[in-house]
Amino acid sequence: MIDRTNQEWMEALRDPISSEALEDLRIILVRGLKASLSSRVKGDLDSLVEDFAQDALMKVLKSLETFRGESRFTTWAQKIAIHVAFTELRRRRWKDISLQDIIETDDGSEYTPKILTDPTATPEQKTTQRSILEMVQTLIDEELTDRQRDAMLAVLQGGMPLSEVAKHLGTNRNALYKLIFDARQRLQRRLYETSNLTAQDVLAIFEDKQV
Amino acid sequence: MSHMNENTLKRLVKLLAHTEDKEIDCEECYNRVDVFIEMCMFGEDPPEGVMPAVRHHLEVCDCCREEFVALVDALDGCESLKDLVKES
């Protein structure tokens, strides 16, 4: 395989496209995707990776003029391939699961802090931790919109990817990130106002806990 | 109204402690993550100080972090690069 500079890759992939360069890039993408996905997916990895590599090649060619040359061309192309693969894997994984299923799935409708039984925390720590967790739950109920609450539950508790939650809410991944970011900022501000604690205080209180 | 369970609340508390006044979104992170990885892998500066906004986004966004870790694998990058970006 020819070792190409960024400029050489760009020239080879512009019309008329060099079939040799395209095949070299396909091989690079397949190799990278296999390394990424071998421990993450079950089933026919070769077929899956070939499909993703083909889709990624199309996207690379379509996006060619957006490449700014700040990284190696092959790193940029592999980033696209990973994004193509994970977008599709997430779509397949979550396609039959509704947002309501996720939001209503809970490990207990009643909030009971098991932290009280944590043997590594002192009684004082336990009390403080419990107080903070209860305060945050109250703030979630009182300060967030239904949409913010649903989005946070689906993402943080349900583990649903942002892109999939966004589809259910009729928005996009960026806008959803902003929605949750605004919610985090509001909760952060109100938590510190209410508790008179700082971020460092909170982290210290929960230090060495599995978070 | 559905409530968060204990583990989610604990994670949220930690996330709140790491919430910044300004954060980049997923698209901006995606646009810069290839440069971030190469600067960490081949740059002269210590990786801990490289592109803090990208690193922070990767720490608070599970989806972007998942793709970042996969990209490190694809590039045959060193495992320590994954440890650079820890879940918040």
Tab-separated table of C-alpha atoms in Angstrom:
chain	number	residue	atom	x	y	z
A	1	MET	CA	0.000	0.000	0.000
A	2	ILE	CA	1.288	3.461	-0.923
A	3	ASP	CA	2.071	5.775	1.985
A	4	ARG	CA	0.214	8.984	1.054
A	5	THR	CA	0.318	12.506	2.418
A	6	ASN	CA	-2.961	14.260	3.229
A	7	GLN	CA	-2.704	16.165	-0.034
A	8	GLU	CA	-2.122	12.962	-1.994
A	9	TRP	CA	-5.156	11.315	-0.400
A	10	MET	CA	-7.314	14.305	-1.280
A	11	GLU	CA	-6.136	14.405	-4.866
A	12	ALA	CA	-6.552	10.659	-5.319
A	13	LEU	CA	-10.108	10.686	-3.985
A	14	ARG	CA	-11.335	13.653	-6.012
A	15	ASP	CA	-12.850	12.986	-9.430
A	16	PRO	CA	-11.625	11.015	-11.253
A	17	ILE	CA	-11.347	8.828	-8.159
A	18	SER	CA	-8.321	6.538	-8.021
A	19	SER	CA	-9.637	3.011	-7.545
A	20	GLU	CA	-6.318	2.054	-5.957
A	21	ALA	CA	-6.594	4.817	-3.342
A	22	LEU	CA	-10.223	3.921	-2.665
A	23	GLU	CA	-9.287	0.279	-2.128
A	24	ASP	CA	-6.375	1.268	0.132
A	25	LEU	CA	-8.711	3.405	2.222
A	26	ARG	CA	-11.278	0.607	2.406
A	27	ILE	CA	-8.601	-1.748	3.730
A	28	ILE	CA	-7.573	0.807	6.374
A	29	LEU	CA	-11.185	1.350	7.456
A	30	VAL	CA	-11.918	-2.386	7.614
A	31	ARG	CA	-8.808	-2.998	9.711
A	32	GLY	CA	-9.713	-0.173	12.119
A	33	LEU	CA	-13.353	-1.212	12.399
A	34	LYS	CA	-12.376	-4.807	13.133
A	35	ALA	CA	-10.026	-3.670	15.890
A	36	SER	CA	-12.795	-1.507	17.381
A	37	LEU	CA	-15.734	-3.830	17.062
A	38	SER	CA	-14.269	-7.303	17.665
A	39	SER	CA	-14.853	-7.062	21.405
A	40	ARG	CA	-18.088	-5.088	21.108
A	41	VAL	CA	-20.340	-7.003	18.711
A	42	LYS	CA	-21.400	-10.596	18.294
A	43	GLY	CA	-22.180	-12.392	15.048
A	44	ASP	CA	-20.680	-12.048	11.589
A	45	LEU	CA	-18.066	-9.366	12.200
A	46	ASP	CA	-16.571	-9.524	8.689
A	47	SER	CA	-19.865	-8.856	6.940
A	48	LEU	CA	-20.838	-6.116	9.402
A	49	VAL	CA	-17.485	-4.386	9.071
A	50	GLU	CA	-17.577	-4.525	5.262
A	51	ASP	CA	-21.000	-2.870	5.274
A	52	PHE	CA	-19.866	-0.153	7.670
A	53	ALA	CA	-16.672	0.427	5.658
A	54	GLN	CA	-18.688	0.867	2.441
A	55	ASP	CA	-21.054	3.335	4.120
A	56	ALA	CA	-18.080	5.155	5.628
A	57	LEU	CA	-16.309	5.372	2.244
A	58	MET	CA	-19.382	7.028	0.753
A	59	LYS	CA	-19.492	9.499	3.619
A	60	VAL	CA	-15.763	10.238	3.360
A	61	LEU	CA	-16.094	10.990	-0.355
A	62	LYS	CA	-19.134	13.172	0.286
A	63	SER	CA	-17.378	15.079	3.081
A	64	LEU	CA	-13.971	15.266	1.388
A	65	GLU	CA	-13.906	19.043	1.044
A	66	THR	CA	-14.676	19.528	4.737
A	67	PHE	CA	-11.368	17.882	5.722
A	68	ARG	CA	-9.219	20.673	7.140
A	69	GLY	CA	-5.936	18.801	7.242
A	70	GLU	CA	-5.462	19.267	10.996
A	71	SER	CA	-5.047	15.521	11.534
A	72	ARG	CA	-3.871	12.710	9.297
A	73	PHE	CA	-6.385	12.002	6.561
A	74	THR	CA	-6.662	8.365	7.629
A	75	THR	CA	-7.388	9.348	11.262
A	76	TRP	CA	-10.149	11.660	10.059
A	77	ALA	CA	-11.559	8.911	7.808
A	78	GLN	CA	-11.459	6.365	10.628
A	79	LYS	CA	-13.308	8.793	12.887
A	80	ILE	CA	-16.064	8.904	10.282
A	81	ALA	CA	-16.116	5.105	10.023
A	82	ILE	CA	-16.449	4.709	13.803
A	83	HIS	CA	-19.277	7.235	13.873
A	84	VAL	CA	-21.089	5.468	11.017
A	85	ALA	CA	-20.715	2.105	12.784
A	86	PHE	CA	-21.846	3.265	16.219
A	87	THR	CA	-24.771	5.262	14.855
A	88	GLU	CA	-26.070	2.135	13.123
A	89	LEU	CA	-25.332	-0.203	16.043
A	90	ARG	CA	-27.195	2.107	18.409
A	91	ARG	CA	-30.134	2.362	16.018
A	92	ARG	CA	-30.413	-1.427	15.815
A	93	ARG	CA	-29.978	-1.919	19.557
A	94	TRP	CA	-32.688	0.577	20.533
A	95	LYS	CA	-35.119	0.483	17.582
A	96	ASP	CA	-37.885	-1.398	19.388
A	97	ILE	CA	-37.600	0.368	22.731
A	98	SER	CA	-39.800	3.342	23.464
A	99	LEU	CA	-38.776	6.290	25.582
A	100	GLN	CA	-41.624	5.494	27.965
A	101	ASP	CA	-40.281	1.961	28.462
A	102	ILE	CA	-36.956	3.406	29.487
A	103	ILE	CA	-38.322	6.142	31.719
A	104	GLU	CA	-40.698	3.855	33.548
A	105	THR	CA	-38.131	1.096	34.055
A	106	ASP	CA	-36.714	1.639	37.485
A	107	ASP	CA	-35.094	-0.480	40.104
A	108	GLY	CA	-37.663	0.716	42.615
A	109	SER	CA	-40.295	3.401	42.412
A	110	GLU	CA	-39.588	4.353	45.990
A	111	TYR	CA	-36.289	6.130	46.471
A	112	THR	CA	-34.482	4.374	49.323
A	113	PRO	CA	-30.825	5.248	49.683
A	114	LYS	CA	-28.881	2.038	50.154
A	115	ILE	CA	-25.956	4.269	50.979
A	116	LEU	CA	-27.091	4.092	54.599
A	117	THR	CA	-25.813	0.549	54.723
A	118	ASP	CA	-22.452	1.331	53.106
A	119	PRO	CA	-19.854	-0.017	55.572
A	120	THR	CA	-17.110	2.315	54.354
A	121	ALA	CA	-18.941	5.542	55.180
A	122	THR	CA	-18.990	7.098	58.633
A	123	PRO	CA	-22.429	7.842	60.142
A	124	GLU	CA	-21.857	11.525	59.493
A	125	GLN	CA	-20.920	10.860	55.852
A	126	LYS	CA	-23.985	8.687	55.407
A	127	THR	CA	-26.249	11.416	56.704
A	128	THR	CA	-24.650	14.056	54.487
A	129	GLN	CA	-24.728	11.839	51.412
A	130	ARG	CA	-28.360	10.967	51.993
A	131	SER	CA	-29.236	14.599	52.461
A	132	ILE	CA	-27.534	15.590	49.180
A	133	LEU	CA	-29.150	12.796	47.177
A	134	GLU	CA	-32.594	13.664	48.527
A	135	MET	CA	-31.969	17.328	47.785
A	136	VAL	CA	-31.025	16.545	44.186
A	137	GLN	CA	-34.135	14.400	43.702
A	138	THR	CA	-36.308	17.213	45.047
A	139	LEU	CA	-34.613	19.704	42.717
A	140	ILE	CA	-35.172	17.367	39.760
A	141	ASP	CA	-38.879	17.227	40.598
A	142	GLU	CA	-39.274	20.941	41.203
A	143	GLU	CA	-36.803	22.710	38.920
A	144	LEU	CA	-36.717	20.730	35.670
A	145	THR	CA	-39.223	20.650	32.850
A	146	ASP	CA	-40.871	17.321	31.994
A	147	ARG	CA	-38.764	17.191	28.842
A	148	GLN	CA	-35.512	17.748	30.735
A	149	ARG	CA	-36.488	15.159	33.339
A	150	ASP	CA	-37.425	12.566	30.724
A	151	ALA	CA	-34.213	13.164	28.770
A	152	MET	CA	-32.009	12.857	31.846
A	153	LEU	CA	-33.777	9.707	32.997
A	154	ALA	CA	-33.479	8.078	29.585
A	155	VAL	CA	-29.811	8.966	29.139
A	156	LEU	CA	-28.421	8.648	32.659
A	157	GLN	CA	-30.622	5.908	34.071
A	158	GLY	CA	-31.812	4.069	30.970
A	159	GLY	CA	-28.485	4.269	29.174
A	160	MET	CA	-30.222	5.228	25.948
A	161	PRO	CA	-27.843	7.004	23.523
A	162	LEU	CA	-28.415	10.706	22.934
A	163	SER	CA	-29.128	10.131	19.240
A	164	GLU	CA	-31.926	7.665	20.043
A	165	VAL	CA	-33.484	9.811	22.785
A	166	ALA	CA	-33.326	12.739	20.375
A	167	LYS	CA	-35.354	10.790	17.780
A	168	HIS	CA	-38.068	10.067	20.351
A	169	LEU	CA	-38.190	13.700	21.410
A	170	GLY	CA	-38.219	14.982	17.814
A	171	THR	CA	-34.905	16.800	18.115
A	172	ASN	CA	-31.252	16.153	17.336
A	173	ARG	CA	-28.241	15.009	19.365
A	174	ASN	CA	-26.765	18.496	19.749
A	175	ALA	CA	-30.000	20.099	20.833
A	176	LEU	CA	-30.557	17.284	23.322
A	177	TYR	CA	-27.059	17.720	24.731
A	178	LYS	CA	-27.879	21.413	25.229
A	179	LEU	CA	-31.217	20.558	26.896
A	180	ILE	CA	-29.455	18.293	29.386
A	181	PHE	CA	-26.587	20.744	29.834
A	182	ASP	CA	-29.078	23.483	30.758
A	183	ALA	CA	-30.712	21.081	33.217
A	184	ARG	CA	-27.334	20.216	34.783
A	185	GLN	CA	-26.470	23.899	35.137
A	186	ARG	CA	-29.799	24.670	36.793
A	187	LEU	CA	-29.510	21.739	39.196
A	188	GLN	CA	-25.906	22.635	39.974
A	189	ARG	CA	-26.748	26.243	40.781
A	190	ARG	CA	-29.760	25.359	42.931
A	191	LEU	CA	-27.922	22.541	44.726
A	192	TYR	CA	-25.062	24.796	45.759
A	193	GLU	CA	-27.454	27.617	46.736
A	194	THR	CA	-29.563	25.271	48.835
A	195	SER	CA	-26.774	23.317	50.478
A	196	ASN	CA	-24.076	26.028	50.732
A	197	LEU	CA	-21.643	23.441	49.381
A	198	THR	CA	-19.102	23.804	46.558
A	199	ALA	CA	-18.320	21.309	43.817
A	200	GLN	CA	-15.169	20.328	45.722
A	201	ASP	CA	-17.200	19.774	48.911
A	202	VAL	CA	-19.624	17.500	47.072
A	203	LEU	CA	-16.858	15.476	45.444
A	204	ALA	CA	-15.118	15.097	48.798
A	205	ILE	CA	-18.318	13.876	50.434
A	206	PHE	CA	-18.712	11.215	47.756
A	207	GLU	CA	-15.004	10.432	47.517
A	208	ASP	CA	-14.097	6.775	47.088
A	209	LYS	CA	-17.693	5.899	46.435
A	210	GLN	CA	-18.688	4.032	43.309
A	211	VAL	CA	-20.317	6.721	41.188
B	1	MET	CA	-43.431	10.715	38.105
B	2	SER	CA	-40.467	8.356	37.692
B	3	HIS	CA	-37.591	8.906	40.054
B	4	MET	CA	-33.924	8.350	39.605
B	5	ASN	CA	-32.491	5.407	41.441
B	6	GLU	CA	-29.634	5.744	43.866
B	7	ASN	CA	-26.807	4.937	41.445
B	8	THR	CA	-28.110	7.406	38.868
B	9	LEU	CA	-28.465	10.117	41.493
B	10	LYS	CA	-24.914	9.538	42.693
B	11	ARG	CA	-23.611	9.778	39.131
B	12	LEU	CA	-25.652	12.927	38.570
B	13	VAL	CA	-24.200	14.535	41.698
B	14	LYS	CA	-20.722	13.892	40.332
B	15	LEU	CA	-21.753	15.194	36.902
B	16	LEU	CA	-23.078	18.381	38.498
B	17	ALA	CA	-19.741	18.890	40.221
B	18	HIS	CA	-18.060	18.670	36.806
B	19	THR	CA	-20.564	20.869	34.954
B	20	GLU	CA	-18.834	23.923	33.448
B	21	ASP	CA	-20.220	27.368	32.612
B	22	LYS	CA	-19.560	26.627	28.953
B	23	GLU	CA	-19.286	23.231	27.294
B	24	ILE	CA	-18.859	22.230	23.667
B	25	ASP	CA	-21.585	20.058	22.145
B	26	CYS	CA	-21.289	16.640	20.459
B	27	GLU	CA	-20.829	18.072	16.975
B	28	GLU	CA	-17.949	20.308	18.018
B	29	CYS	CA	-16.345	17.445	19.910
B	30	TYR	CA	-16.699	15.200	16.855
B	31	ASN	CA	-15.142	17.849	14.624
B	32	ARG	CA	-12.056	18.049	16.847
B	33	VAL	CA	-11.620	14.582	18.336
B	34	ASP	CA	-9.268	13.317	15.598
B	35	VAL	CA	-6.948	16.264	16.257
B	36	PHE	CA	-7.263	15.680	20.020
B	37	ILE	CA	-6.224	12.036	19.684
B	38	GLU	CA	-3.242	12.831	17.490
B	39	MET	CA	-2.069	15.613	19.804
B	40	CYS	CA	-2.281	13.172	22.713
B	41	MET	CA	-0.502	10.421	20.779
B	42	PHE	CA	2.157	12.390	18.944
B	43	GLY	CA	2.177	15.920	20.389
B	44	GLU	CA	4.973	17.435	22.438
B	45	ASP	CA	2.693	18.682	25.222
B	46	PRO	CA	1.588	16.338	28.013
B	47	PRO	CA	-1.752	14.807	26.965
B	48	GLU	CA	-3.354	15.923	30.246
B	49	GLY	CA	-3.280	19.537	29.046
B	50	VAL	CA	-4.409	19.010	25.458
B	51	MET	CA	-7.688	20.581	24.275
B	52	PRO	CA	-9.453	20.744	27.671
B	53	ALA	CA	-12.896	21.472	26.172
B	54	VAL	CA	-12.799	18.287	24.080
B	55	ARG	CA	-11.506	16.236	26.968
B	56	HIS	CA	-14.211	17.591	29.270
B	57	HIS	CA	-16.941	16.796	26.751
B	58	LEU	CA	-15.629	13.243	26.430
B	59	GLU	CA	-15.772	12.893	30.205
B	60	VAL	CA	-19.413	13.948	30.492
B	61	CYS	CA	-20.855	12.461	27.260
B	62	ASP	CA	-21.123	8.658	27.218
B	63	CYS	CA	-21.770	8.410	23.459
B	64	CYS	CA	-18.833	10.575	22.425
B	65	ARG	CA	-16.567	8.787	24.921
B	66	GLU	CA	-17.654	5.418	23.526
B	67	GLU	CA	-16.717	6.512	20.001
B	68	PHE	CA	-13.443	8.022	21.250
B	69	VAL	CA	-12.415	4.739	22.903
B	70	ALA	CA	-13.363	2.829	19.748
B	71	LEU	CA	-11.311	5.231	17.638
B	72	VAL	CA	-8.300	4.708	19.908
B	73	ASP	CA	-8.710	0.958	19.275
B	74	ALA	CA	-9.027	1.532	15.531
B	75	LEU	CA	-5.839	3.579	15.481
B	76	ASP	CA	-4.053	1.028	17.626
B	77	GLY	CA	-3.478	3.792	20.153
B	78	CYS	CA	-2.094	3.029	23.573
B	79	GLU	CA	-4.509	1.948	26.274
B	80	SER	CA	-3.406	4.808	28.537
B	81	LEU	CA	-5.107	7.204	26.155
B	82	LYS	CA	-8.447	5.737	27.215
B	83	ASP	CA	-7.610	6.380	30.865
B	84	LEU	CA	-7.014	10.012	30.043
B	85	VAL	CA	-10.750	10.459	29.608
B	86	LYS	CA	-12.635	9.115	32.568
B	87	GLU	CA	-16.398	9.069	33.060
B	88	SER	CA	-17.711	11.933	35.166
